[in-house]
Short mmCIF file of C-alpha atoms and ligand atoms in Angstrom, two decimals:
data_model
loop_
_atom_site.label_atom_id
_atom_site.label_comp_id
_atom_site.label_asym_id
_atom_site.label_seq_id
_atom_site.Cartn_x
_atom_site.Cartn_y
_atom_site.Cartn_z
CA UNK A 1 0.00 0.00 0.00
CA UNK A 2 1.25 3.24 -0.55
CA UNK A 3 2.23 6.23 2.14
CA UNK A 4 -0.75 8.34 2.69
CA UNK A 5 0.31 11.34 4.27
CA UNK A 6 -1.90 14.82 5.70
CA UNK A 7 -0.47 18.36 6.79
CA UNK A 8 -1.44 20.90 9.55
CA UNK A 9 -0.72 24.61 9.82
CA UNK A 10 1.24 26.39 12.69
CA UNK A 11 -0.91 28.93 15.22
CA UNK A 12 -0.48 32.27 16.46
CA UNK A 13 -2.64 33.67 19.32
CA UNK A 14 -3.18 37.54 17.96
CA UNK A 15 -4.34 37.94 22.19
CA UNK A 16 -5.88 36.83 24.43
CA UNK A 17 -3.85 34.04 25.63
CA UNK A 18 -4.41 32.79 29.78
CA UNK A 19 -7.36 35.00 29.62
CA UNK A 20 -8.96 32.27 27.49
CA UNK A 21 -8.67 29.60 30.09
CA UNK A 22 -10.65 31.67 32.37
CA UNK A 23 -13.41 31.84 29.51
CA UNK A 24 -12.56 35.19 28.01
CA UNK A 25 -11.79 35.62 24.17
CA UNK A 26 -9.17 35.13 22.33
CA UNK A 27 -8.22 35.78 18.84
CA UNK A 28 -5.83 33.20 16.76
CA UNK A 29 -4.81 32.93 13.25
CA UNK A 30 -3.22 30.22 11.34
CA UNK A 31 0.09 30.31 9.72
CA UNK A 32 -0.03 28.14 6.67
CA UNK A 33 3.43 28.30 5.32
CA UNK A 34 4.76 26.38 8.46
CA UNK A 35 3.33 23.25 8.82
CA UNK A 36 3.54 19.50 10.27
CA UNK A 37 2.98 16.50 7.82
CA UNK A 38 2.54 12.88 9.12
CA UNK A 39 2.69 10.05 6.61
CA UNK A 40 1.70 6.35 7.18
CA UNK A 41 2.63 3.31 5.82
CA UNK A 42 0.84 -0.10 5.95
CA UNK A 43 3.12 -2.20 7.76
CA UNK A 44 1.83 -5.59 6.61
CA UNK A 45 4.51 -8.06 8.28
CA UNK A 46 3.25 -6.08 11.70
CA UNK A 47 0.92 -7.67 13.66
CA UNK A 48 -2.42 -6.13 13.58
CA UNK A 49 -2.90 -3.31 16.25
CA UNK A 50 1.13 -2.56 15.99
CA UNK A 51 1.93 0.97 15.65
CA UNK A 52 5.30 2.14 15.01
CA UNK A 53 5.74 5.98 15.59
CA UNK A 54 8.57 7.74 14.47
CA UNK A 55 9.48 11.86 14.37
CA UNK A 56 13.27 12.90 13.81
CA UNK A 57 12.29 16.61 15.33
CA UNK A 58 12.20 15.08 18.63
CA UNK A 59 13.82 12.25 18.03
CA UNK A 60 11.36 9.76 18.60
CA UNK A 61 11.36 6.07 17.96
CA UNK A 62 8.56 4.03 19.59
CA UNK A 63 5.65 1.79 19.10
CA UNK A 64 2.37 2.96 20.44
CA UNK A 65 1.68 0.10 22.90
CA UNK A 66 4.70 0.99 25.19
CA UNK A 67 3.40 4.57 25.57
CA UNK A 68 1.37 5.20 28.80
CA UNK A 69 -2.25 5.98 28.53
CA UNK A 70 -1.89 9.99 29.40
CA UNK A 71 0.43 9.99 26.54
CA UNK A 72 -0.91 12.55 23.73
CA UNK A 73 -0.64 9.93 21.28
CA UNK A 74 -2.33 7.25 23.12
CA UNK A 75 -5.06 9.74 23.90
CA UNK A 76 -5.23 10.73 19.97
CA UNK A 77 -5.14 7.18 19.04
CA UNK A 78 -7.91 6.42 21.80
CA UNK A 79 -9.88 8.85 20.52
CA UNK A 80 -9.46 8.43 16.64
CA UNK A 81 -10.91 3.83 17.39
CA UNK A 82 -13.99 5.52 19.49
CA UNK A 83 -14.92 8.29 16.97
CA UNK A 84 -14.46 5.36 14.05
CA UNK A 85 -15.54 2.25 16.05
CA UNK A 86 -12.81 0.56 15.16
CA UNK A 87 -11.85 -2.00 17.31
CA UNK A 88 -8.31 -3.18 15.51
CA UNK A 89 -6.25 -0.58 14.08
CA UNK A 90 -4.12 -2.36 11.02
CA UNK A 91 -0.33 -2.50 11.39
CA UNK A 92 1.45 0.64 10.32
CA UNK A 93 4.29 3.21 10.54
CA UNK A 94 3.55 6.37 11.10
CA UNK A 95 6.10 9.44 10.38
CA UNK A 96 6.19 12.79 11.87
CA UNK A 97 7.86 15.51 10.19
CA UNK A 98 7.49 19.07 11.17
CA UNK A 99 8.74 22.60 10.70
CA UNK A 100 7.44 24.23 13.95
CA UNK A 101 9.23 24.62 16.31
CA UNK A 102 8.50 22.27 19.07
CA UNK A 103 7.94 24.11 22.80
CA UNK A 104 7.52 28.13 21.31
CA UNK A 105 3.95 28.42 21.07
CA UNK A 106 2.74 27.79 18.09
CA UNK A 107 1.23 25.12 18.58
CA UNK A 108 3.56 22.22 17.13
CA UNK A 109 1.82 19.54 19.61
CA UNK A 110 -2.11 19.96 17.79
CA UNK A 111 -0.40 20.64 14.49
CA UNK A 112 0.89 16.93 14.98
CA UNK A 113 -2.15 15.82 16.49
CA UNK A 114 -4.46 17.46 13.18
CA UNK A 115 -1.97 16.14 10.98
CA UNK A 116 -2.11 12.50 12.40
CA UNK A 117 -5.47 12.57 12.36
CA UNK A 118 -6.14 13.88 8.75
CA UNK A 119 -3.60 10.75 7.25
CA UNK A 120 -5.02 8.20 9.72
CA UNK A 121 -8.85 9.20 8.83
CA UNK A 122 -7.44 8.76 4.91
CA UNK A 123 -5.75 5.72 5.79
CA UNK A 124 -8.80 4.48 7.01
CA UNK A 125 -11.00 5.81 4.00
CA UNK A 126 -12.84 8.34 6.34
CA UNK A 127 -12.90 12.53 5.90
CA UNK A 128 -13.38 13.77 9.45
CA UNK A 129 -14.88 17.48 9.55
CA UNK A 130 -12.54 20.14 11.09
CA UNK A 131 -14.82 20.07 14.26
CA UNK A 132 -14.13 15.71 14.79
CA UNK A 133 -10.70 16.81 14.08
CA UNK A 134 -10.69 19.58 16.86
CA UNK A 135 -12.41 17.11 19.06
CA UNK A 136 -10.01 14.52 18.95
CA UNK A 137 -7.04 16.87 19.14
CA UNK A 138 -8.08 17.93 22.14
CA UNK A 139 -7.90 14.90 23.89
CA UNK A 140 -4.26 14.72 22.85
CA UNK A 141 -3.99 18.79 24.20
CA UNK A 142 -5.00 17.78 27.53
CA UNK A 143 -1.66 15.93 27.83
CA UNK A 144 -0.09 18.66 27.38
CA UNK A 145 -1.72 20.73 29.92
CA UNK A 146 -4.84 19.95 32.81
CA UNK A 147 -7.23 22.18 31.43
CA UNK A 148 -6.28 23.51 27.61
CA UNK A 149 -9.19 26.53 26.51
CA UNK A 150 -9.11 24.00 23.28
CA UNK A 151 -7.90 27.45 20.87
CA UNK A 152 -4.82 25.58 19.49
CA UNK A 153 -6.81 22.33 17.86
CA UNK A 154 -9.88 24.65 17.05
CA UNK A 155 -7.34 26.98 14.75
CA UNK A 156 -5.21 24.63 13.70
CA UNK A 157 -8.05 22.25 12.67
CA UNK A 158 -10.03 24.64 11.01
CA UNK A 159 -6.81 26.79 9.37
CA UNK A 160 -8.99 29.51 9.63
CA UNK A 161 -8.52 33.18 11.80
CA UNK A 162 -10.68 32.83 15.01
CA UNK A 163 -12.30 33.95 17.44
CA UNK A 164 -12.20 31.93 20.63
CA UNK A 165 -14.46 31.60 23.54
CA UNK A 166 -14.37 28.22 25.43
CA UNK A 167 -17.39 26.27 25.54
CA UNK A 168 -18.80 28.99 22.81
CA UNK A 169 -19.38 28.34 19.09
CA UNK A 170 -16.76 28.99 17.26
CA UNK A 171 -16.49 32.44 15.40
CA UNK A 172 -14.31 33.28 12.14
CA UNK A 173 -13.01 36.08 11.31
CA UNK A 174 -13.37 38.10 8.05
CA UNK A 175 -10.01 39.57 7.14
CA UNK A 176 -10.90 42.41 4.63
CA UNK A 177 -6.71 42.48 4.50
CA UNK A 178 -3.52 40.79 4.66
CA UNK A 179 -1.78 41.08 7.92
CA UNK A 180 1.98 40.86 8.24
CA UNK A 181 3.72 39.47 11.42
CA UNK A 182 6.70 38.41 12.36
CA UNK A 183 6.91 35.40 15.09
CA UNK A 184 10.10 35.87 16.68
CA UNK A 185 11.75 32.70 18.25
CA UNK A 186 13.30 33.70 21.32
CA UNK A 187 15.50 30.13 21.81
CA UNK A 188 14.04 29.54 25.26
CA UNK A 189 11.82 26.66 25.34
CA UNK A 190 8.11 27.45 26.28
CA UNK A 191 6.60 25.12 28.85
CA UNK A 192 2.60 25.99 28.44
CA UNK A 193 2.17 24.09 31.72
CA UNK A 194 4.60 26.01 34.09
CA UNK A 195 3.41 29.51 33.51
CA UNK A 196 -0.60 28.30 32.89
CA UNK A 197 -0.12 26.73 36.54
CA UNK A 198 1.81 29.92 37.47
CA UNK A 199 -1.09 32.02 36.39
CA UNK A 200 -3.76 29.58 38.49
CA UNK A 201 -1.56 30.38 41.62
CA UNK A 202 -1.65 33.84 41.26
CA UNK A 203 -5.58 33.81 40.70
CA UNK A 204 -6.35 31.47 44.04
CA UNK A 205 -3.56 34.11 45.84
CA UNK A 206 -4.93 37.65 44.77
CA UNK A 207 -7.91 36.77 43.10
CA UNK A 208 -9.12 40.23 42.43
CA UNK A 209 -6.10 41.53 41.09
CA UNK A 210 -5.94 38.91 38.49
CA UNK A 211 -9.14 38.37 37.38
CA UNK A 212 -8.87 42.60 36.75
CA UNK A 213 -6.04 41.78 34.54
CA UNK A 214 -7.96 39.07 32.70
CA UNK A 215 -11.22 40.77 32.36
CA UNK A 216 -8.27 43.63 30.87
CA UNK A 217 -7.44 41.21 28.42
CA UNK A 218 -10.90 40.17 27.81
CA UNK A 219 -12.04 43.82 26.86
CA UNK A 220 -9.08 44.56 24.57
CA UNK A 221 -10.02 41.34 22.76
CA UNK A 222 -13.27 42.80 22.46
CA UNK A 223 -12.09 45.55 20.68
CA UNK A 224 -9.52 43.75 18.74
CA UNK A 225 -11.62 41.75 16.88
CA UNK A 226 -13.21 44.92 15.74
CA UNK A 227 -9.57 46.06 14.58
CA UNK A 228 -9.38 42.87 12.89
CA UNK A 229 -12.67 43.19 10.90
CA UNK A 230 -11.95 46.46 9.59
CA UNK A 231 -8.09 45.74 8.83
CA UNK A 232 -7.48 48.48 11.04
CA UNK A 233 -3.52 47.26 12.05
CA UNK A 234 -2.36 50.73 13.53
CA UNK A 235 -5.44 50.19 16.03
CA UNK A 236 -4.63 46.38 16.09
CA UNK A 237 -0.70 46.67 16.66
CA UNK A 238 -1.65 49.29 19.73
CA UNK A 239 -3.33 46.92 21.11
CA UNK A 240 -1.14 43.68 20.84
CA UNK A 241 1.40 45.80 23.03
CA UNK A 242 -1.56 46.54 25.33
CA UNK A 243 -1.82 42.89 25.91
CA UNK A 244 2.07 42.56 25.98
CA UNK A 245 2.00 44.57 29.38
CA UNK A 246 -1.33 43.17 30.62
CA UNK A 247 1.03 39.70 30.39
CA UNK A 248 3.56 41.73 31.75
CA UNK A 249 1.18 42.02 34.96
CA UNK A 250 0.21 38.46 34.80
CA UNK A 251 3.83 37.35 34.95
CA UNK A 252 4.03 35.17 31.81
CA UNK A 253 6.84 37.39 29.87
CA UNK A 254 10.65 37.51 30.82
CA UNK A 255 13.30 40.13 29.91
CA UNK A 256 14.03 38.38 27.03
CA UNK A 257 10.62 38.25 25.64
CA UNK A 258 10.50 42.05 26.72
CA UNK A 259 14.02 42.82 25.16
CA UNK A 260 12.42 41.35 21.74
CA UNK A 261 9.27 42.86 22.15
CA UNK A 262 11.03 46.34 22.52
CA UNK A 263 13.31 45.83 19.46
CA UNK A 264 10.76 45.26 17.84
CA UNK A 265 8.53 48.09 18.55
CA UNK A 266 11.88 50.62 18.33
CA UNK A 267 12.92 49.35 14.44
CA UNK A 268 8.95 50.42 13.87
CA UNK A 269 6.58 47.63 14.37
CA UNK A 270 2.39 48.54 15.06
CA UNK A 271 2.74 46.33 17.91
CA UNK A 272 4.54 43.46 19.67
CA UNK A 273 3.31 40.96 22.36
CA UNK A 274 4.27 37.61 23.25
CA UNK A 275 2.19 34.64 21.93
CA UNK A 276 0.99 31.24 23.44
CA UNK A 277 2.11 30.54 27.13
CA UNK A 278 4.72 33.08 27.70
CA UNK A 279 7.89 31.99 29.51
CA UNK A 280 9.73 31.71 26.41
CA UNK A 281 9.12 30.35 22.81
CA UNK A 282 8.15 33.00 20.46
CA UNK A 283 6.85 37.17 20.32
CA UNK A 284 5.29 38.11 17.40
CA UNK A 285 5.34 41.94 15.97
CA UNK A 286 2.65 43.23 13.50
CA UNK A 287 4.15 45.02 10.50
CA UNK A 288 3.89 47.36 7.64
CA UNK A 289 5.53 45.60 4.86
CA UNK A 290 7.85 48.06 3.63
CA UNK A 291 9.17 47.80 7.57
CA UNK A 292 9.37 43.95 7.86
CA UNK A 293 13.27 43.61 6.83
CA UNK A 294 14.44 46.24 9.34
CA UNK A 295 12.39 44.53 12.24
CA UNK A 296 13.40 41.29 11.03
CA UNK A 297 17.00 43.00 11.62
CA UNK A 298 16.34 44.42 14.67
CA UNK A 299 15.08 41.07 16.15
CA UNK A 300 18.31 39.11 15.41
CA UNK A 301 20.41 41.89 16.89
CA UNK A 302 18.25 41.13 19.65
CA UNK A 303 19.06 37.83 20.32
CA UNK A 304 16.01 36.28 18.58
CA UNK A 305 17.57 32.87 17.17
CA UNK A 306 14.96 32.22 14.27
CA UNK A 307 12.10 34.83 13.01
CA UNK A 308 9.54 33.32 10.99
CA UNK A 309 7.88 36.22 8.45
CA UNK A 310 4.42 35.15 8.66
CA UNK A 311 1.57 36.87 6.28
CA UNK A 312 -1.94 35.99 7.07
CA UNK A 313 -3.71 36.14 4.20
CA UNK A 314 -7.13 38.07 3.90
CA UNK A 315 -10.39 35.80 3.98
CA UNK A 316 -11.15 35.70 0.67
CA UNK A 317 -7.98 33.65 0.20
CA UNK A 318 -9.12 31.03 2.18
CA UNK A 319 -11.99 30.05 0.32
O1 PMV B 1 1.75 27.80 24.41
P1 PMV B 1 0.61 27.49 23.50
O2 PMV B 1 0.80 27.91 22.11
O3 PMV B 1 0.13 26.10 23.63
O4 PMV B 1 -0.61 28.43 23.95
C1 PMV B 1 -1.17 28.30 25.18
C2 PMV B 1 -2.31 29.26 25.29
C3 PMV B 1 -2.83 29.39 26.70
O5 PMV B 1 -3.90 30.33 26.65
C4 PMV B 1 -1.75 29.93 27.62
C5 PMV B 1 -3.33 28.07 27.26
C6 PMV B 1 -4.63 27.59 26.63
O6 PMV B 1 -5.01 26.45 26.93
O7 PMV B 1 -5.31 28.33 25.91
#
């Protein structure tokens, strides 16, 4: 049999990031150019059931069944038999191969759940809709941390700009206009966990402090999306450094994610924030094209050891 193989996009959060666990909005976009792709191949001489998983990126070499059950792949696999009803999955390889950085925030772990789930749902004969794909991905998300708001596998399934509210339909946005950013990579690796946990302990500490900063965040969400809608980026890049302090105040950013931010903004980005957990991984800045080269510039010099340029393309293009 030949390899069947399925891609998934990378993610940006625009804002709103923490604030969505505590069920405000968030706004996320995909970016299409950087993207995982699994490929599978029928392992016939395997027994039936036998999995063999393999990703260089994180140099991974394993067969399913040794994997413990909270393992995201267990969980995705798990999920993908009970959405099927398949009771025997057939003998096969499976081969990760991604371009996102793994740990930064943008969402490499759902990519690589979407993507596994897109070839094994071909492999199978089946075309899951983007919201069984989002589904199942989250099932794998929650092994990456407790309680994920679910934005990642909902914007990475659908590869469409969103807006986010947990438990809430899902909204898309209408881009009347490109928008330029640059993700910035600042070579610290991003654990989602440790500052979402951080954030929790700050709530149950000074509950009334942070929840201020969230609803903050909530608001300026709010008015983002309006930004967004009318391809307003001057109003839109004020606002991503708006939420850059508001994370600031929530204690998810470091002085190297600040130092980045601020080069940034100085070489003459709209805006610059953080995106995803915070504690590393990436910022992104929102550009002016004829700008983007010096504020790619300007983010080297800063230490940042990869910038991705990243144009999300208006909604028209998506159709
Ligand atoms: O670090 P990432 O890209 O997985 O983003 C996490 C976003 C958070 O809002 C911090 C957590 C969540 O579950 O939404």
């Amino acid at each position: 049999m030949p390899s069947i193989s399925a891609t998934a996009p990378a993610k940006v959060i625009l804002l709103g990031e923490h604030a969505v666990v505590y069920n405000q909005p968030a706004i996320a976009f995909p970016v299409p150019d950087v993207r995982a792709r699994v490929a599978i191949l029928a392992n016939p001489p395997g027994k039936p059931g036998h999995v063999e998983i393999t990703s260089r990126q994180v140099q991974l070499q394993t067969s399913l069944d040794v994997l413990p059950p909270e393992h995201a792949f267990q969980r995705l696999f798990t999920a993908f038999q009970r959405e099927t009803g398949l009771k025997q999955l057939p003998a096969m390889q499976v081969t990760i191969s991604s371009e996102i950085p793994v740990a930064a925030g943008m969402g490499s772990g759902a990519a690589v759940s979407v993507a596994m789930l897109k070839a094994l749902g071909l492999f199978v004969g089946i075309k899951f809709s983007n919201a069984q794909l989002a589904a199942m991905a989250y099932e794998a998300e929650k092994a990456y941390h407790g309680n994920p708001s679910g934005i990642d596998n909902t914007v990475i399934a659908c590869e469409k700009p969103v807006y986010f509210k947990k438990n809430e339909p899902i909204t898309f946005l209408t881009l009347p206009s490109d928008f330029n950013l640059l993700i910035a990579y600042s070579g610290i690796p991003a654990q989602t966990i440790a500052t979402v946990n951080a954030v929790r302990a700050k709530m149950e500490q000074s509950p009334v402090q942070t929840g201020a900063i969230i609803e903050q965040i909530g608001t300026l969400v709010r008015q983002a999306r309006v930004y967004v809608e009318a391809g307003d980026v001057a109003s839109l890049g004020r606002a991503c450094t708006q939420n850059q302090s508001l994370l600031m105040q929530l204690g998810v950013s470091t002085p190297k994610l600040e130092n980045l931010v601020n080069a940034a903004i100085n070489a003459g980005a709209l805006g610059a924030k953080l995106t995803g957990g915070g504690g590393g991984g990436n910022i992104l800045a929102l550009v002016n094209p004829e700008i983007q080269v010096k504020v790619m510039d300007a983010l080297y010099q800063a230490g940042a050891e990869r910038v991705f340029p990243a144009t999300v393309r208006k909604t028209a293009d998506y159709e």
